[in-house]
Short mmCIF file of C-alpha atoms and ligand atoms in Angstrom, two decimals:
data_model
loop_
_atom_site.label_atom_id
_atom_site.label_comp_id
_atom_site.label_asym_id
_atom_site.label_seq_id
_atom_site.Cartn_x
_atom_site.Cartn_y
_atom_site.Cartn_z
CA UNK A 1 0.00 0.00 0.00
CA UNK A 2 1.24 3.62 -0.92
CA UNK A 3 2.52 5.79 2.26
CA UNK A 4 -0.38 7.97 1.34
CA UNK A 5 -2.79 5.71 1.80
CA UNK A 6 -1.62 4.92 5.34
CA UNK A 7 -1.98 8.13 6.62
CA UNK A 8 -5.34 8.87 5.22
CA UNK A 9 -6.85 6.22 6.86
CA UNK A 10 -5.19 6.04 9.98
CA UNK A 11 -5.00 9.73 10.52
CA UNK A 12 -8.61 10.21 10.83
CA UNK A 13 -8.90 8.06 13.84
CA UNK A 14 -6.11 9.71 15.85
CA UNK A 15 -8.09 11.49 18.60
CA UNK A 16 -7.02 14.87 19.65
CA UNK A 17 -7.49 16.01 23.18
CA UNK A 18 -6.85 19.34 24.35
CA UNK A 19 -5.09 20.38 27.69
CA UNK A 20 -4.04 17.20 28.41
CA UNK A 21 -2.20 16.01 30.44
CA UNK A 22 -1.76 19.76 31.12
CA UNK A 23 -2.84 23.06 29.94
CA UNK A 24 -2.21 24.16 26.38
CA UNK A 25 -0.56 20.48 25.49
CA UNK A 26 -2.86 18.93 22.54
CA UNK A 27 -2.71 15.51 23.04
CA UNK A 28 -2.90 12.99 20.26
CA UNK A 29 -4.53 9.78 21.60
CA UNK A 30 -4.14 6.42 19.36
CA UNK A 31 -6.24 4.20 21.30
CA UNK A 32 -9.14 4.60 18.46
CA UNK A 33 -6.44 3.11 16.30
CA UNK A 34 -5.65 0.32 18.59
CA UNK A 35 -8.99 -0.42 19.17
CA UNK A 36 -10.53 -0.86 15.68
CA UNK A 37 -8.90 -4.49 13.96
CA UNK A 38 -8.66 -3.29 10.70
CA UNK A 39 -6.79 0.17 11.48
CA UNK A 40 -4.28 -1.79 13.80
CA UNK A 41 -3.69 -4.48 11.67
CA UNK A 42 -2.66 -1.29 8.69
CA UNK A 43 -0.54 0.16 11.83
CA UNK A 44 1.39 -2.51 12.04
CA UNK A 45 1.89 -3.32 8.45
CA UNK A 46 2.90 0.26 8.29
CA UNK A 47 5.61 0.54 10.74
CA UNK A 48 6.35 -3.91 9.48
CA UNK A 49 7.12 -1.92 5.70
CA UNK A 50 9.55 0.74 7.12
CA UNK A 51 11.91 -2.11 8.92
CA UNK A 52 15.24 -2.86 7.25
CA UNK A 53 15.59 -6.83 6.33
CA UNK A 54 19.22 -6.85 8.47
CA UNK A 55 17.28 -5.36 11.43
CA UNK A 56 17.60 -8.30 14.75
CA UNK A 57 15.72 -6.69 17.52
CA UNK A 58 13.05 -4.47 18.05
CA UNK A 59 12.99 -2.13 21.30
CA UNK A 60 9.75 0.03 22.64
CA UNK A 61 9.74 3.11 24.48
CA UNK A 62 7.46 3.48 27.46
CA UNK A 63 4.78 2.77 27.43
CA UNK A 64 2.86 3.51 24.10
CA UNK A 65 6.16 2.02 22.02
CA UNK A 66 5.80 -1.47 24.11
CA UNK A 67 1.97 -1.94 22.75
CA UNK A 68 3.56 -0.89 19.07
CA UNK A 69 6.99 -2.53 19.36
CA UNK A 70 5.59 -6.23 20.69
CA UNK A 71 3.17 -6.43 18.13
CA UNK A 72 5.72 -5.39 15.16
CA UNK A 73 8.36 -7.61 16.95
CA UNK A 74 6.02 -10.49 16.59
CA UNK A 75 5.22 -10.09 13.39
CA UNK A 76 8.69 -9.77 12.29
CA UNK A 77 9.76 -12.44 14.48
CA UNK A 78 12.09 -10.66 16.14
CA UNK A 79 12.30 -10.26 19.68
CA UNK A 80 11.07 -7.44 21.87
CA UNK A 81 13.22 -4.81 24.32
CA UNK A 82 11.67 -2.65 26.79
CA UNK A 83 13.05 0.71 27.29
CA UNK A 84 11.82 2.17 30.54
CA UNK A 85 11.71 5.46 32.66
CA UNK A 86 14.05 4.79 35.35
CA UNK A 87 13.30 2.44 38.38
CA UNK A 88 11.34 0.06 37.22
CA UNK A 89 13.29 -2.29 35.33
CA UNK A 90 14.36 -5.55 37.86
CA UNK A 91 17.92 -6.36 36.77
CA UNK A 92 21.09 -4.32 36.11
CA UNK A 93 20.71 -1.60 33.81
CA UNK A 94 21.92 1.35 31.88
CA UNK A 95 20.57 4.89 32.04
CA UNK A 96 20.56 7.62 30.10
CA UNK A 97 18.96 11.30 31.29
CA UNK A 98 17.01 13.60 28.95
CA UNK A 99 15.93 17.24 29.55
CA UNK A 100 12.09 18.08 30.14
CA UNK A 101 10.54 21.19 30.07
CA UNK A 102 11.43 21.30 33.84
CA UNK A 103 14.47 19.59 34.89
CA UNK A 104 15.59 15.93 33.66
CA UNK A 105 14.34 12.09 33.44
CA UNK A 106 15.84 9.04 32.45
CA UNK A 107 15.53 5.46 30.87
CA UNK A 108 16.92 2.59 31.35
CA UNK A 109 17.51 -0.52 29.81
CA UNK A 110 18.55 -3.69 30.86
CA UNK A 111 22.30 -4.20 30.71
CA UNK A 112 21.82 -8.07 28.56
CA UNK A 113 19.61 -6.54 26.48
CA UNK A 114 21.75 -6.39 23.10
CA UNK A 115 25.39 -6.62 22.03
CA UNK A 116 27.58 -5.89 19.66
CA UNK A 117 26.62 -6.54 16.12
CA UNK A 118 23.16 -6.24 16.97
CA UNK A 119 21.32 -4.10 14.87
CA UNK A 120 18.07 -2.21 16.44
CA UNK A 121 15.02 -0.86 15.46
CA UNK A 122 13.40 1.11 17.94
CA UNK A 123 9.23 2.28 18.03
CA UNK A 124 7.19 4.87 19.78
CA UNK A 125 3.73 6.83 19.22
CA UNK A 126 5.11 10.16 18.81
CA UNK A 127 8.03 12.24 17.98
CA UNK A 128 7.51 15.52 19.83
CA UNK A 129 10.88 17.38 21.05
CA UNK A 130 13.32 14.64 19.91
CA UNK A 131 14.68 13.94 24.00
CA UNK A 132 12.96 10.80 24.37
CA UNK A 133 13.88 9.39 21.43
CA UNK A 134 17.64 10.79 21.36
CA UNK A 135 18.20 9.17 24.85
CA UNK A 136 16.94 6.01 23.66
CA UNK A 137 18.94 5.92 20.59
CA UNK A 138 22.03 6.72 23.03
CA UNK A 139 21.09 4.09 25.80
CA UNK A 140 20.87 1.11 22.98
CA UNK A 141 24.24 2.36 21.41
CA UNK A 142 25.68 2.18 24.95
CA UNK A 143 24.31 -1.85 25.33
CA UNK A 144 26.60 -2.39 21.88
CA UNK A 145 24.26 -2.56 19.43
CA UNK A 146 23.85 -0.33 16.51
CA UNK A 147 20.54 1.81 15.89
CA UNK A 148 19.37 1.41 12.38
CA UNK A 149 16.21 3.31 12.87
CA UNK A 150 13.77 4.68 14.92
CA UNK A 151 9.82 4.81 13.63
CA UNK A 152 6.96 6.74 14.87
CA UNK A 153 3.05 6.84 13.97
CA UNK A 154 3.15 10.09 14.56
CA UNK A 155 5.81 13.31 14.65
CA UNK A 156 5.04 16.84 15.55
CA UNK A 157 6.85 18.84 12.98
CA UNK A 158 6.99 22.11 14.69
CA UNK A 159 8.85 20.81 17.71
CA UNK A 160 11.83 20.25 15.48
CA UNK A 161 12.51 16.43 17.11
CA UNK A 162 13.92 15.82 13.92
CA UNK A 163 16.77 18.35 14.25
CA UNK A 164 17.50 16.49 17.56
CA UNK A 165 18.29 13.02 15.68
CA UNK A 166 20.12 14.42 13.08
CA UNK A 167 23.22 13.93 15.28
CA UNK A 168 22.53 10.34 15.02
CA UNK A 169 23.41 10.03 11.15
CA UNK A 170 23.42 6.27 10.72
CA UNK A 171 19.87 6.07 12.20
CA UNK A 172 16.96 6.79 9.67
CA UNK A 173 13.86 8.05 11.53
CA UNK A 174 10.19 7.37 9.71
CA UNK A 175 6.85 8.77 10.75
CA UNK A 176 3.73 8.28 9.56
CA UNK A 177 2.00 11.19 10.08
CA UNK A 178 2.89 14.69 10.41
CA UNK A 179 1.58 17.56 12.32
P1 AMP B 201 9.60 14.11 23.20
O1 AMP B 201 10.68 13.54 24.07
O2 AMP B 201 9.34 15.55 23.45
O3 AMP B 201 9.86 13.81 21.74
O4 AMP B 201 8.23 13.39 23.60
C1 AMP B 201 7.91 12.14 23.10
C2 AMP B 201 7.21 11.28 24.12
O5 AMP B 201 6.19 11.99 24.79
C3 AMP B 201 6.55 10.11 23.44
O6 AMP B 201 6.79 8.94 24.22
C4 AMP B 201 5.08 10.48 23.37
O7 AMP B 201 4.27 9.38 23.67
C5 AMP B 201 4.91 11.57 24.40
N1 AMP B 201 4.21 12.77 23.85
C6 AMP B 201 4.75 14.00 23.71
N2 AMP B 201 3.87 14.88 23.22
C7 AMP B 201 2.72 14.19 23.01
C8 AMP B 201 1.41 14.53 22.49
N3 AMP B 201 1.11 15.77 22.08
N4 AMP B 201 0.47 13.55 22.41
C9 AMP B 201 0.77 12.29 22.82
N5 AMP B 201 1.96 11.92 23.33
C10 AMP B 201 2.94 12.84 23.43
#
């Protein structure tokens, strides 16, 4: 199926809902998509048809990228890495920090999750501001494994995100849908 043709159909089921979590943030809710068979199942072949061939593991960012990343893991038969905020992984682990509006956060991963040679796609919902996704291209590089790309349903163009993984030049980034 054309690109196109993926955005026009899942686009119209993206909910927006305004001041949410907080004031003047317009959030973009994709549990209409998850919830309708036929618009996950063109999700998945979406993100399934943007996934190099060499690619050997697939790694989600909390917590929308773990619902995405299992099921395009599955399907790829590949397995599946969670990459969490920090604390609540259960065995050693790396971290990386990443600057919010208002101070910092991190992520971790779990220190046996890759090595070298490993090659790494990784999924979330949304590309906003770019930190998320930067520290979790940085905290799978740090495990040994290489980041071939990084995919997102959806990217906010205006936040400039994209600027932010530039840096990263071996990593192609893909969205579906741009705002
Ligand atoms: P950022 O680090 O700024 O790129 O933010 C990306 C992360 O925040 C992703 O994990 C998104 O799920 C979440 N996020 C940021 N902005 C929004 C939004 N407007 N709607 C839904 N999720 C968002």
């Amino acid at each position: 199926m054309p690109e196109k043709k993926y955005s026009e159909i899942i686009e119209k089921a993206i909910r927006n809902v305004s001041d949410f979590p907080k004031p003047g943030i317009q959030f973009k809710d994709i549990t209409p998509v998850l919830q309708n068979p036929q618009l996950l199942k063109t999700m998945v072949e979406w993100f399934v048809s943007t996934i190099d061939k060499n690619v050997t593991g697939i790694a989600g960012i909390e917590s929308r990228g773990f619902i995405l990343g299992t099921v395009v893991a599955h399907e790829l038969n590949l397995g599946f890495t969670p990459i969490r905020k920090k604390g609540k992984l259960p065995y050693k682990t790396y971290r990386e920090d990443y600057a919010l509006e208002y101070g910092t956060d991190s992520l971790e991963i779990h220190q046996d999750a890759y090595e070298a040679g490993d090659k790494v796609a990784i999924i979330d919902d949304l590309l906003a501001t770019g930190g998320t996704a930067d520290a979790s291209i940085r905290l799978v590089q740090k495990s040994g494994a290489e980041v071939v790309s990084v995919h997102f349903l959806i990217e906010l163009d205006f936040l400039q995100g994209r600027k932010k993984l530039e840096k990263h030049s071996h990593t192609k980034a893909f969205s579906l849908i741009h705002y």
